[in-house]
PDB file of C-alpha atoms in Angstrom:
ATOM      1  CA  MET A 106      63.844  -9.252   9.132  1.00 38.00           C
ATOM      2  CA  LEU A 107      60.545  -8.474   3.927  1.00 36.00           C
ATOM      3  CA  GLY A 108      58.627  -6.690   1.530  1.00 36.00           C
ATOM      4  CA  LEU A 109      60.930  -4.315   3.318  1.00 36.00           C
ATOM      5  CA  SER A 110      59.137  -5.873   6.975  1.00 36.00           C
ATOM      6  CA  GLY A 111      57.259  -8.541   4.372  1.00 38.00           C
ATOM      7  CA  LEU A 112      60.466  -9.143   3.514  1.00 37.00           C
ATOM      8  CA  LEU A 113      62.397  -9.467   6.011  1.00 38.00           C
ATOM      9  CA  LEU A 114      59.616 -11.507   8.144  1.00 36.00           C
ATOM     10  CA  GLY A 115      59.658 -14.371   5.774  1.00 38.00           C
ATOM     11  CA  SER A 116      63.282 -14.422   6.309  1.00 37.00           C
ATOM     12  CA  LEU A 117      62.269 -15.200   9.206  1.00 35.00           C
ATOM     13  CA  THR A 118      60.296 -17.997   8.640  1.00 36.00           C
ATOM     14  CA  THR A 119      61.687 -19.278   6.062  1.00 36.00           C
ATOM     15  CA  SER A 120      63.487 -22.447   7.434  1.00 37.00           C
ATOM     16  CA  ALA A 121      59.460 -23.115   8.905  1.00 38.00           C
ATOM     17  CA  SER A 122      57.886 -23.108   6.265  1.00 37.00           C
ATOM     18  CA  ALA A 123      60.158 -25.070   3.782  1.00 39.00           C
ATOM     19  CA  GLY A 124      60.372 -27.832   6.097  1.00 40.00           C
ATOM     20  CA  SER A 125      56.791 -27.653   6.707  1.00 40.00           C
ATOM     21  CA  ALA A 126      56.529 -28.762   2.958  1.00 37.00           C
ATOM     22  CA  SER A 127      58.577 -31.581   3.214  1.00 40.00           C
ATOM     23  CA  SER A 128      57.136 -34.830   4.298  1.00 40.00           C
ATOM     24  CA  HIS A 129      60.147 -36.825   4.663  1.00 42.00           C
ATOM     25  CA  ALA A 130      62.024 -34.700   7.419  1.00 43.00           C
ATOM     26  CA  PRO A 131      62.185 -37.581   9.954  1.00 48.00           C
ATOM     27  CA  GLN A 132      63.881 -39.438   7.887  1.00 81.00           C
ATOM     28  CA  PHE A 133      66.338 -36.563   7.968  1.00 95.00           C
ATOM     29  CA  PRO A 134      69.359 -37.592  10.111  1.00 97.00           C
ATOM     30  CA  VAL A 135      68.670 -36.601  13.703  1.00 98.00           C
ATOM     31  CA  HIS A 136      72.680 -36.352  14.495  1.00 98.00           C
ATOM     32  CA  PHE A 137      75.461 -35.356  11.919  1.00 98.00           C
ATOM     33  CA  ASP A 138      78.359 -34.368  12.432  1.00 98.00           C
ATOM     34  CA  LEU A 139      80.604 -31.294  11.191  1.00 98.00           C
ATOM     35  CA  PRO A 140      84.283 -31.508  10.724  1.00 98.00           C
ATOM     36  CA  ALA A 141      86.774 -32.010  13.620  1.00 98.00           C
ATOM     37  CA  GLY A 142      88.078 -28.964  15.589  1.00 98.00           C
ATOM     38  CA  PHE A 143      85.596 -26.480  13.746  1.00 98.00           C
ATOM     39  CA  GLN A 144      83.894 -25.348  17.109  1.00 98.00           C
ATOM     40  CA  PRO A 145      80.272 -25.029  15.820  1.00 98.00           C
ATOM     41  CA  GLU A 146      78.488 -22.155  17.465  1.00 97.00           C
ATOM     42  CA  GLY A 147      76.201 -20.335  15.108  1.00 98.00           C
ATOM     43  CA  ILE A 148      73.061 -22.075  13.018  1.00 98.00           C
ATOM     44  CA  ALA A 149      71.096 -20.921   9.919  1.00 98.00           C
ATOM     45  CA  ILE A 150      68.640 -22.996   7.950  1.00 98.00           C
ATOM     46  CA  GLY A 151      67.849 -21.304   4.562  1.00 95.00           C
ATOM     47  CA  ARG A 152      66.367 -22.911   1.193  1.00 89.00           C
ATOM     48  CA  ALA A 153      66.312 -26.819  -0.353  1.00 89.00           C
ATOM     49  CA  SER A 154      66.825 -27.863   2.977  1.00 94.00           C
ATOM     50  CA  LYS A 155      70.774 -26.233   3.452  1.00 97.00           C
ATOM     51  CA  ALA A 156      71.983 -25.406   6.940  1.00 98.00           C
ATOM     52  CA  TYR A 157      75.214 -22.953   7.732  1.00 98.00           C
ATOM     53  CA  PHE A 158      76.724 -23.375  10.559  1.00 98.00           C
ATOM     54  CA  GLY A 159      79.488 -20.859  12.020  1.00 98.00           C
ATOM     55  CA  SER A 160      82.640 -21.434  13.424  1.00 98.00           C
ATOM     56  CA  ARG A 161      84.093 -20.021  16.408  1.00 97.00           C
ATOM     57  CA  LEU A 162      88.055 -20.723  16.080  1.00 97.00           C
ATOM     58  CA  ASP A 163      88.132 -18.480  12.875  1.00 97.00           C
ATOM     59  CA  GLY A 164      84.473 -17.951  11.096  1.00 98.00           C
ATOM     60  CA  ASP A 165      84.522 -20.436   8.180  1.00 98.00           C
ATOM     61  CA  ILE A 166      80.828 -20.918   7.742  1.00 98.00           C
ATOM     62  CA  TYR A 167      79.717 -24.495   6.449  1.00 98.00           C
ATOM     63  CA  ALA A 168      76.548 -26.007   4.029  1.00 98.00           C
ATOM     64  CA  ALA A 169      75.131 -29.449   5.694  1.00 98.00           C
ATOM     65  CA  ASP A 170      72.071 -30.288   3.436  1.00 97.00           C
ATOM     66  CA  LEU A 171      69.917 -31.550   5.926  1.00 98.00           C
ATOM     67  CA  ARG A 172      68.610 -34.883   4.198  1.00 96.00           C
ATOM     68  CA  THR A 173      72.142 -36.260   4.678  1.00 97.00           C
ATOM     69  CA  GLY A 174      74.451 -34.812   6.831  1.00 97.00           C
ATOM     70  CA  LYS A 175      76.543 -33.670   4.246  1.00 97.00           C
ATOM     71  CA  GLY A 176      78.259 -30.900   3.516  1.00 98.00           C
ATOM     72  CA  ARG A 177      81.705 -28.483   2.943  1.00 98.00           C
ATOM     73  CA  VAL A 178      83.512 -24.815   3.896  1.00 98.00           C
ATOM     74  CA  ILE A 179      81.969 -22.283   1.224  1.00 98.00           C
ATOM     75  CA  SER A 180      83.349 -18.981   3.004  1.00 98.00           C
ATOM     76  CA  GLU A 181      85.736 -19.028   4.677  1.00 97.00           C
ATOM     77  CA  GLY A 182      86.422 -16.475   8.039  1.00 97.00           C
ATOM     78  CA  PRO A 183      88.219 -13.909   9.062  1.00 96.00           C
ATOM     79  CA  GLY A 184      89.862 -15.114  11.471  1.00 96.00           C
ATOM     80  CA  THR A 185      87.941 -14.049  14.047  1.00 96.00           C
ATOM     81  CA  ALA A 186      84.749 -16.278  15.315  1.00 97.00           C
ATOM     82  CA  SER A 187      81.328 -16.639  13.229  1.00 98.00           C
ATOM     83  CA  LEU A 188      78.787 -16.890  16.164  1.00 98.00           C
ATOM     84  CA  GLY A 189      74.541 -16.317  15.992  1.00 98.00           C
ATOM     85  CA  MET A 190      73.485 -15.851  12.322  1.00 98.00           C
ATOM     86  CA  LYS A 191      70.008 -15.388  10.287  1.00 98.00           C
ATOM     87  CA  THR A 192      69.240 -16.528   6.074  1.00 97.00           C
ATOM     88  CA  ASP A 193      66.818 -14.611   4.008  1.00 96.00           C
ATOM     89  CA  GLN A 194      64.943 -14.851   0.723  1.00 93.00           C
ATOM     90  CA  ARG A 195      67.590 -13.676  -1.328  1.00 95.00           C
ATOM     91  CA  GLY A 196      69.841 -16.159  -0.528  1.00 96.00           C
ATOM     92  CA  ARG A 197      72.093 -14.172   1.891  1.00 98.00           C
ATOM     93  CA  LEU A 198      73.404 -15.091   5.203  1.00 98.00           C
ATOM     94  CA  PHE A 199      73.437 -12.493   8.823  1.00 98.00           C
ATOM     95  CA  VAL A 200      76.689 -13.249  10.799  1.00 98.00           C
ATOM     96  CA  ALA A 201      77.302 -11.713  14.286  1.00 98.00           C
ATOM     97  CA  GLY A 202      81.448 -11.585  14.490  1.00 98.00           C
ATOM     98  CA  GLY A 203      82.049 -12.038  17.867  1.00 98.00           C
ATOM     99  CA  GLY A 204      85.243 -10.385  19.905  1.00 97.00           C
ATOM    100  CA  GLY A 205      85.636  -8.996  16.284  1.00 97.00           C
ATOM    101  CA  GLY A 206      83.220  -6.499  16.972  1.00 98.00           C
ATOM    102  CA  ASN A 207      81.753  -7.092  13.552  1.00 98.00           C
ATOM    103  CA  GLY A 208      78.504  -8.211  11.703  1.00 98.00           C
ATOM    104  CA  ARG A 209      78.698  -9.792   7.834  1.00 98.00           C
ATOM    105  CA  VAL A 210      76.599 -10.640   5.490  1.00 98.00           C
ATOM    106  CA  ILE A 211      77.621 -13.928   2.816  1.00 98.00           C
ATOM    107  CA  ASP A 212      75.889 -15.164  -0.378  1.00 98.00           C
ATOM    108  CA  THR A 213      75.090 -18.752   0.546  1.00 97.00           C
ATOM    109  CA  GLY A 214      75.150 -19.223  -3.325  1.00 96.00           C
ATOM    110  CA  THR A 215      78.959 -18.158  -3.632  1.00 96.00           C
ATOM    111  CA  GLY A 216      80.018 -17.801   0.208  1.00 97.00           C
ATOM    112  CA  ARG A 217      81.038 -14.135  -1.212  1.00 97.00           C
ATOM    113  CA  VAL A 218      81.326 -11.427   1.744  1.00 98.00           C
ATOM    114  CA  LEU A 219      78.781  -8.725   0.532  1.00 98.00           C
ATOM    115  CA  ALA A 220      79.228  -6.836   2.891  1.00 98.00           C
ATOM    116  CA  SER A 221      80.669  -6.069   6.700  1.00 98.00           C
ATOM    117  CA  TYR A 222      80.202  -3.792   8.911  1.00 98.00           C
ATOM    118  CA  THR A 223      82.408  -2.730  12.064  1.00 98.00           C
ATOM    119  CA  PHE A 224      80.119  -1.702  15.044  1.00 98.00           C
ATOM    120  CA  THR A 225      82.514  -1.625  17.686  1.00 97.00           C
ATOM    121  CA  THR A 226      86.690  -0.924  17.993  1.00 96.00           C
ATOM    122  CA  ALA A 227      85.980  -0.903  21.874  1.00 93.00           C
ATOM    123  CA  THR A 228      87.177  -4.022  24.408  1.00 94.00           C
ATOM    124  CA  PRO A 229      86.001  -6.126  25.482  1.00 96.00           C
ATOM    125  CA  THR A 230      83.512  -6.699  22.299  1.00 97.00           C
ATOM    126  CA  PHE A 231      80.869  -9.724  21.688  1.00 98.00           C
ATOM    127  CA  VAL A 232      78.876  -9.509  18.914  1.00 98.00           C
ATOM    128  CA  ASN A 233      76.835 -13.069  19.500  1.00 98.00           C
ATOM    129  CA  ASP A 234      73.556 -13.064  17.788  1.00 98.00           C
ATOM    130  CA  VAL A 235      71.607 -11.430  15.180  1.00 98.00           C
ATOM    131  CA  ILE A 236      67.374 -11.371  13.889  1.00 98.00           C
ATOM    132  CA  LEU A 237      65.960 -10.233  10.823  1.00 97.00           C
ATOM    133  CA  ARG A 238      62.998  -8.117  10.742  1.00 92.00           C
ATOM    134  CA  ASN A 239      61.251  -4.948  10.248  1.00 89.00           C
ATOM    135  CA  GLY A 240      63.548  -3.288   7.497  1.00 94.00           C
ATOM    136  CA  SER A 241      66.428  -4.532  10.106  1.00 97.00           C
ATOM    137  CA  ALA A 242      69.289  -6.531  10.668  1.00 98.00           C
ATOM    138  CA  TRP A 243      69.549  -6.620  15.016  1.00 98.00           C
ATOM    139  CA  PHE A 244      72.238  -7.606  16.660  1.00 98.00           C
ATOM    140  CA  THR A 245      73.722  -8.693  19.881  1.00 98.00           C
ATOM    141  CA  ASP A 246      77.270  -7.709  22.191  1.00 98.00           C
ATOM    142  CA  SER A 247      77.607  -9.846  25.389  1.00 98.00           C
ATOM    143  CA  ARG A 248      80.209  -7.900  26.537  1.00 98.00           C
ATOM    144  CA  GLN A 249      78.933  -3.771  25.737  1.00 98.00           C
ATOM    145  CA  PRO A 250      75.211  -2.604  27.448  1.00 98.00           C
ATOM    146  CA  VAL A 251      74.338  -1.834  23.672  1.00 98.00           C
ATOM    147  CA  LEU A 252      71.945  -3.121  20.091  1.00 98.00           C
ATOM    148  CA  TYR A 253      73.584  -3.020  16.683  1.00 98.00           C
ATOM    149  CA  GLN A 254      70.564  -2.069  13.971  1.00 98.00           C
ATOM    150  CA  VAL A 255      71.986  -2.349  10.301  1.00 98.00           C
ATOM    151  CA  PRO A 256      69.002  -1.089   8.256  1.00 97.00           C
ATOM    152  CA  LEU A 257      68.165  -2.739   4.884  1.00 96.00           C
ATOM    153  CA  GLY A 258      66.920  -0.577   2.137  1.00 88.00           C
ATOM    154  CA  ARG A 259      63.519  -0.183   0.634  1.00 84.00           C
ATOM    155  CA  ASP A 260      64.635  -3.148  -2.039  1.00 86.00           C
ATOM    156  CA  GLY A 261      66.586  -5.351   0.715  1.00 89.00           C
ATOM    157  CA  ARG A 262      70.096  -3.366  -0.394  1.00 94.00           C
ATOM    158  CA  LEU A 263      72.971  -3.612   2.343  1.00 97.00           C
ATOM    159  CA  PRO A 264      73.667  -0.060   3.077  1.00 97.00           C
ATOM    160  CA  GLU A 265      77.314   1.790   4.104  1.00 96.00           C
ATOM    161  CA  GLN A 266      79.124   1.771   6.982  1.00 97.00           C
ATOM    162  CA  SER A 267      77.440   4.874   7.923  1.00 97.00           C
ATOM    163  CA  ALA A 268      74.419   3.676   8.395  1.00 97.00           C
ATOM    164  CA  VAL A 269      74.433   1.183  11.399  1.00 98.00           C
ATOM    165  CA  ARG A 270      72.645   2.618  14.651  1.00 98.00           C
ATOM    166  CA  THR A 271      74.196   1.655  17.778  1.00 98.00           C
ATOM    167  CA  ILE A 272      71.347   1.717  20.948  1.00 98.00           C
ATOM    168  CA  PRO A 273      72.163   1.777  24.266  1.00 98.00           C
ATOM    169  CA  LEU A 274      70.320  -0.125  27.069  1.00 98.00           C
ATOM    170  CA  SER A 275      68.363   0.754  29.649  1.00 98.00           C
ATOM    171  CA  GLY A 276      65.321   0.029  32.040  1.00 98.00           C
ATOM    172  CA  ASP A 277      65.735  -2.946  33.369  1.00 98.00           C
ATOM    173  CA  TYR A 278      69.019  -4.224  31.745  1.00 98.00           C
ATOM    174  CA  VAL A 279      72.279  -4.133  34.809  1.00 97.00           C
ATOM    175  CA  HIS A 280      75.507  -4.918  32.144  1.00 97.00           C
ATOM    176  CA  ASN A 281      77.678  -7.335  34.289  1.00 95.00           C
ATOM    177  CA  PRO A 282      81.014  -7.173  33.196  1.00 93.00           C
ATOM    178  CA  VAL A 283      82.871 -10.202  33.502  1.00 92.00           C
ATOM    179  CA  SER A 284      80.232 -12.174  32.110  1.00 94.00           C
ATOM    180  CA  ASN A 285      78.317 -12.691  29.370  1.00 95.00           C
ATOM    181  CA  ASN A 286      75.241 -10.231  28.852  1.00 98.00           C
ATOM    182  CA  ALA A 287      73.048 -10.315  26.121  1.00 98.00           C
ATOM    183  CA  ASN A 288      73.450 -12.993  23.684  1.00 98.00           C
ATOM    184  CA  GLY A 289      70.118 -14.398  21.993  1.00 98.00           C
ATOM    185  CA  ILE A 290      67.919 -11.851  20.158  1.00 98.00           C
ATOM    186  CA  SER A 291      64.287 -12.246  18.756  1.00 98.00           C
ATOM    187  CA  PHE A 292      61.302 -10.252  18.037  1.00 98.00           C
ATOM    188  CA  THR A 293      57.791 -10.355  20.789  1.00 98.00           C
ATOM    189  CA  PRO A 294      54.664 -11.875  19.026  1.00 98.00           C
ATOM    190  CA  ASP A 295      53.254  -8.701  17.800  1.00 98.00           C
ATOM    191  CA  GLY A 296      56.585  -7.280  16.431  1.00 97.00           C
ATOM    192  CA  ARG A 297      56.526  -4.368  18.372  1.00 97.00           C
ATOM    193  CA  ALA A 298      59.745  -5.115  20.437  1.00 98.00           C
ATOM    194  CA  LEU A 299      62.860  -7.336  20.636  1.00 98.00           C
ATOM    195  CA  ILE A 300      63.397 -10.109  23.208  1.00 98.00           C
ATOM    196  CA  VAL A 301      66.895 -10.604  24.278  1.00 98.00           C
ATOM    197  CA  VAL A 302      68.287 -13.647  26.620  1.00 98.00           C
ATOM    198  CA  GLN A 303      70.845 -12.343  29.539  1.00 98.00           C
ATOM    199  CA  SER A 304      73.029 -14.607  30.125  1.00 96.00           C
ATOM    200  CA  ALA A 305      74.311 -13.627  33.202  1.00 92.00           C
ATOM    201  CA  THR A 306      71.110 -13.078  35.217  1.00 96.00           C
ATOM    202  CA  GLY A 307      69.095 -15.263  33.487  1.00 97.00           C
ATOM    203  CA  PHE A 308      66.279 -12.909  32.487  1.00 98.00           C
ATOM    204  CA  LEU A 309      64.511 -12.011  29.509  1.00 98.00           C
ATOM    205  CA  LEU A 310      64.261  -8.538  28.334  1.00 98.00           C
ATOM    206  CA  ARG A 311      61.950  -6.509  26.106  1.00 98.00           C
ATOM    207  CA  VAL A 312      63.413  -4.113  24.133  1.00 98.00           C
ATOM    208  CA  ASP A 313      62.024  -1.109  22.656  1.00 98.00           C
ATOM    209  CA  PRO A 314      64.077  -0.958  19.690  1.00 97.00           C
ATOM    210  CA  ARG A 315      63.927   2.342  19.197  1.00 96.00           C
ATOM    211  CA  THR A 316      64.969   3.760  22.338  1.00 98.00           C
ATOM    212  CA  GLY A 317      66.579   0.468  24.331  1.00 98.00           C
ATOM    213  CA  VAL A 318      64.476   0.687  26.919  1.00 98.00           C
ATOM    214  CA  THR A 319      64.691  -2.868  28.685  1.00 98.00           C
ATOM    215  CA  GLN A 320      61.600  -4.084  30.574  1.00 98.00           C
ATOM    216  CA  ARG A 321      62.215  -7.701  32.497  1.00 98.00           C
ATOM    217  CA  VAL A 322      59.357 -10.589  31.098  1.00 98.00           C
ATOM    218  CA  ASP A 323      57.451 -11.553  33.868  1.00 98.00           C
ATOM    219  CA  LEU A 324      58.062 -15.552  33.963  1.00 98.00           C
ATOM    220  CA  GLY A 325      57.288 -15.878  37.634  1.00 98.00           C
ATOM    221  CA  THR A 326      59.743 -18.019  39.021  1.00 97.00           C
ATOM    222  CA  ALA A 327      62.001 -19.308  35.730  1.00 98.00           C
ATOM    223  CA  LEU A 328      64.929 -18.420  34.873  1.00 98.00           C
ATOM    224  CA  MET A 329      66.047 -18.643  31.512  1.00 98.00           C
ATOM    225  CA  THR A 330      69.949 -19.960  33.091  1.00 97.00           C
ATOM    226  CA  ALA A 331      72.689 -20.339  30.783  1.00 97.00           C
ATOM    227  CA  GLY A 332      69.919 -18.941  27.933  1.00 98.00           C
ATOM    228  CA  ASP A 333      71.769 -18.441  24.556  1.00 98.00           C
ATOM    229  CA  GLY A 334      70.024 -19.103  20.928  1.00 98.00           C
ATOM    230  CA  LEU A 335      66.346 -18.168  20.634  1.00 98.00           C
ATOM    231  CA  TRP A 336      63.484 -18.790  18.537  1.00 98.00           C
ATOM    232  CA  LEU A 337      59.940 -17.898  17.587  1.00 98.00           C
ATOM    233  CA  SER A 338      57.326 -19.488  16.685  1.00 97.00           C
ATOM    234  CA  GLY A 339      54.106 -17.940  16.906  1.00 97.00           C
ATOM    235  CA  ASN A 340      53.355 -17.168  21.054  1.00 98.00           C
ATOM    236  CA  THR A 341      56.652 -19.988  21.573  1.00 98.00           C
ATOM    237  CA  LEU A 342      59.585 -19.206  22.540  1.00 98.00           C
ATOM    238  CA  TYR A 343      62.445 -21.615  22.574  1.00 98.00           C
ATOM    239  CA  VAL A 344      65.470 -20.554  24.694  1.00 98.00           C
ATOM    240  CA  VAL A 345      68.688 -22.770  24.787  1.00 98.00           C
ATOM    241  CA  GLN A 346      69.825 -23.701  27.972  1.00 98.00           C
ATOM    242  CA  ASN A 347      73.462 -24.734  26.255  1.00 98.00           C
ATOM    243  CA  ARG A 348      75.034 -25.346  29.879  1.00 97.00           C
ATOM    244  CA  LEU A 349      72.010 -27.321  31.078  1.00 98.00           C
ATOM    245  CA  ASN A 350      71.456 -29.020  28.179  1.00 98.00           C
ATOM    246  CA  LYS A 351      67.889 -28.450  27.266  1.00 98.00           C
ATOM    247  CA  ILE A 352      65.349 -25.751  25.321  1.00 98.00           C
ATOM    248  CA  ALA A 353      63.136 -23.949  27.948  1.00 98.00           C
ATOM    249  CA  VAL A 354      60.325 -24.061  25.688  1.00 98.00           C
ATOM    250  CA  LEU A 355      57.844 -19.968  27.012  1.00 98.00           C
ATOM    251  CA  ASP A 356      54.246 -19.540  25.886  1.00 98.00           C
ATOM    252  CA  LEU A 357      54.465 -15.442  26.007  1.00 98.00           C
ATOM    253  CA  ASN A 358      51.897 -12.861  25.223  1.00 98.00           C
ATOM    254  CA  GLN A 359      51.414 -10.766  21.990  1.00 98.00           C
ATOM    255  CA  SER A 360      53.416  -8.067  23.303  1.00 98.00           C
ATOM    256  CA  GLY A 361      56.244  -9.967  24.983  1.00 98.00           C
ATOM    257  CA  THR A 362      55.716  -8.854  28.703  1.00 98.00           C
ATOM    258  CA  ARG A 363      54.759 -11.799  30.330  1.00 98.00           C
ATOM    259  CA  GLY A 364      55.581 -15.619  29.529  1.00 98.00           C
ATOM    260  CA  THR A 365      54.709 -19.553  31.299  1.00 98.00           C
ATOM    261  CA  LEU A 366      57.468 -22.228  31.380  1.00 98.00           C
ATOM    262  CA  VAL A 367      55.238 -24.552  29.162  1.00 98.00           C
ATOM    263  CA  ARG A 368      58.187 -27.420  29.179  1.00 98.00           C
ATOM    264  CA  GLU A 369      61.626 -28.479  28.241  1.00 98.00           C
ATOM    265  CA  ILE A 370      63.229 -30.490  25.357  1.00 98.00           C
ATOM    266  CA  THR A 371      66.796 -32.580  26.343  1.00 98.00           C
ATOM    267  CA  SER A 372      68.386 -35.329  24.536  1.00 98.00           C
ATOM    268  CA  THR A 373      71.697 -37.464  25.639  1.00 98.00           C
ATOM    269  CA  ASP A 374      72.814 -36.088  22.365  1.00 98.00           C
ATOM    270  CA  PHE A 375      73.272 -32.764  23.423  1.00 98.00           C
ATOM    271  CA  ASP A 376      76.980 -31.681  24.888  1.00 98.00           C
ATOM    272  CA  VAL A 377      76.075 -28.069  24.851  1.00 98.00           C
ATOM    273  CA  PRO A 378      74.063 -26.909  21.992  1.00 98.00           C
ATOM    274  CA  THR A 379      74.206 -22.910  21.275  1.00 98.00           C
ATOM    275  CA  THR A 380      71.596 -22.051  18.876  1.00 98.00           C
ATOM    276  CA  ILE A 381      68.812 -23.333  17.310  1.00 98.00           C
ATOM    277  CA  ALA A 382      67.012 -23.367  13.839  1.00 98.00           C
ATOM    278  CA  VAL A 383      63.461 -24.599  12.561  1.00 97.00           C
ATOM    279  CA  PHE A 384      63.181 -27.048   9.505  1.00 96.00           C
ATOM    280  CA  GLY A 385      59.620 -29.045   9.398  1.00 92.00           C
ATOM    281  CA  GLY A 386      58.273 -30.230  12.984  1.00 94.00           C
ATOM    282  CA  ARG A 387      61.821 -29.826  13.603  1.00 97.00           C
ATOM    283  CA  LEU A 388      64.630 -28.010  16.171  1.00 98.00           C
ATOM    284  CA  TYR A 389      68.343 -28.191  14.868  1.00 98.00           C
ATOM    285  CA  LEU A 390      71.523 -27.676  17.427  1.00 98.00           C
ATOM    286  CA  PRO A 391      74.646 -27.410  17.172  1.00 98.00           C
ATOM    287  CA  ASN A 392      76.738 -29.229  20.066  1.00 98.00           C
ATOM    288  CA  ALA A 393      79.732 -26.146  21.038  1.00 98.00           C
ATOM    289  CA  ARG A 394      80.945 -28.873  23.802  1.00 98.00           C
ATOM    290  CA  PHE A 395      81.785 -26.145  25.622  1.00 97.00           C
ATOM    291  CA  THR A 396      83.771 -28.293  28.778  1.00 97.00           C
ATOM    292  CA  THR A 397      85.607 -30.476  26.340  1.00 98.00           C
ATOM    293  CA  PRO A 398      89.114 -29.421  25.439  1.00 96.00           C
ATOM    294  CA  THR A 399      89.325 -27.977  21.746  1.00 96.00           C
ATOM    295  CA  THR A 400      91.689 -29.953  19.793  1.00 97.00           C
ATOM    296  CA  PRO A 401      92.051 -29.831  15.987  1.00 97.00           C
ATOM    297  CA  THR A 402      90.386 -33.836  16.378  1.00 98.00           C
ATOM    298  CA  THR A 403      87.818 -32.802  19.243  1.00 98.00           C
ATOM    299  CA  PRO A 404      84.582 -34.118  17.591  1.00 98.00           C
ATOM    300  CA  TYR A 405      81.503 -32.251  16.671  1.00 98.00           C
ATOM    301  CA  TRP A 406      78.036 -32.509  15.799  1.00 98.00           C
ATOM    302  CA  VAL A 407      74.687 -31.635  14.982  1.00 98.00           C
ATOM    303  CA  THR A 408      71.529 -32.550  17.019  1.00 98.00           C
ATOM    304  CA  ALA A 409      68.076 -33.215  15.930  1.00 98.00           C
ATOM    305  CA  VAL A 410      64.906 -33.389  18.472  1.00 98.00           C
ATOM    306  CA  ASN A 411      61.397 -33.128  17.671  1.00 97.00           C
ATOM    307  CA  ARG A 412      59.367 -29.739  18.552  1.00 95.00           C
TER     308      ARG A 412
END
């Protein structure tokens, strides 16, 4: 989500393009620590090799320099989770608000909240991830059978609450009321439709952004079990399979109706990685450690692997 579709498309590729220009990326640390007890979930990479992480504990936003791994909290959270996130070329961070049923936009320079949107007051809700493209921010809700669209103005202006659109999901999507459903979100290679991963089934679903009608992506016998964050690069879709501690690498056709599992990426440093962002030739993932008891001193870290 640029010019406006051009501006927003650029926002998706800022991380990759910035990283590609850096011949020093291999010297950056492949492992660095986040604050103890932070409970990370989301990651986004913006300008000047800065990575942003959200806490599912209290919603704090932590910024780290990929060159050193050092960082600090730049924006205090609202007391509810900060989950999936994306940056745009204006230095804004779009954040999915988890059980708060909301999303917000943060100035990465100042940490100031520029806008906040209430998507639903229904329970349960779990606003889980976001993608920017085609003049809008699109958010998933893992506990409601809908997507949320925040249309941006022609100049990237943030809209009022009344502009937010709720899009019911239909077609091949079957809602599971006791598990996580639509989680990570991306676009098809041709940019005409959305793709979401349904954690409860391991299905990839192609979504018509106008109607919400879904079609299961044909992956043969492959399932994206425990599917979480998504990252699209050309026709290659990276799917984080959190509790399986791996990343599935899929080759999609242009329309996103079919795909082939090409390979899997694993690391001994993974401990339930969740979301994913790209810098240069590397994929960066925070380790949520869902299977580890959470305490104020529980360690958390970021792992980088080669693409």
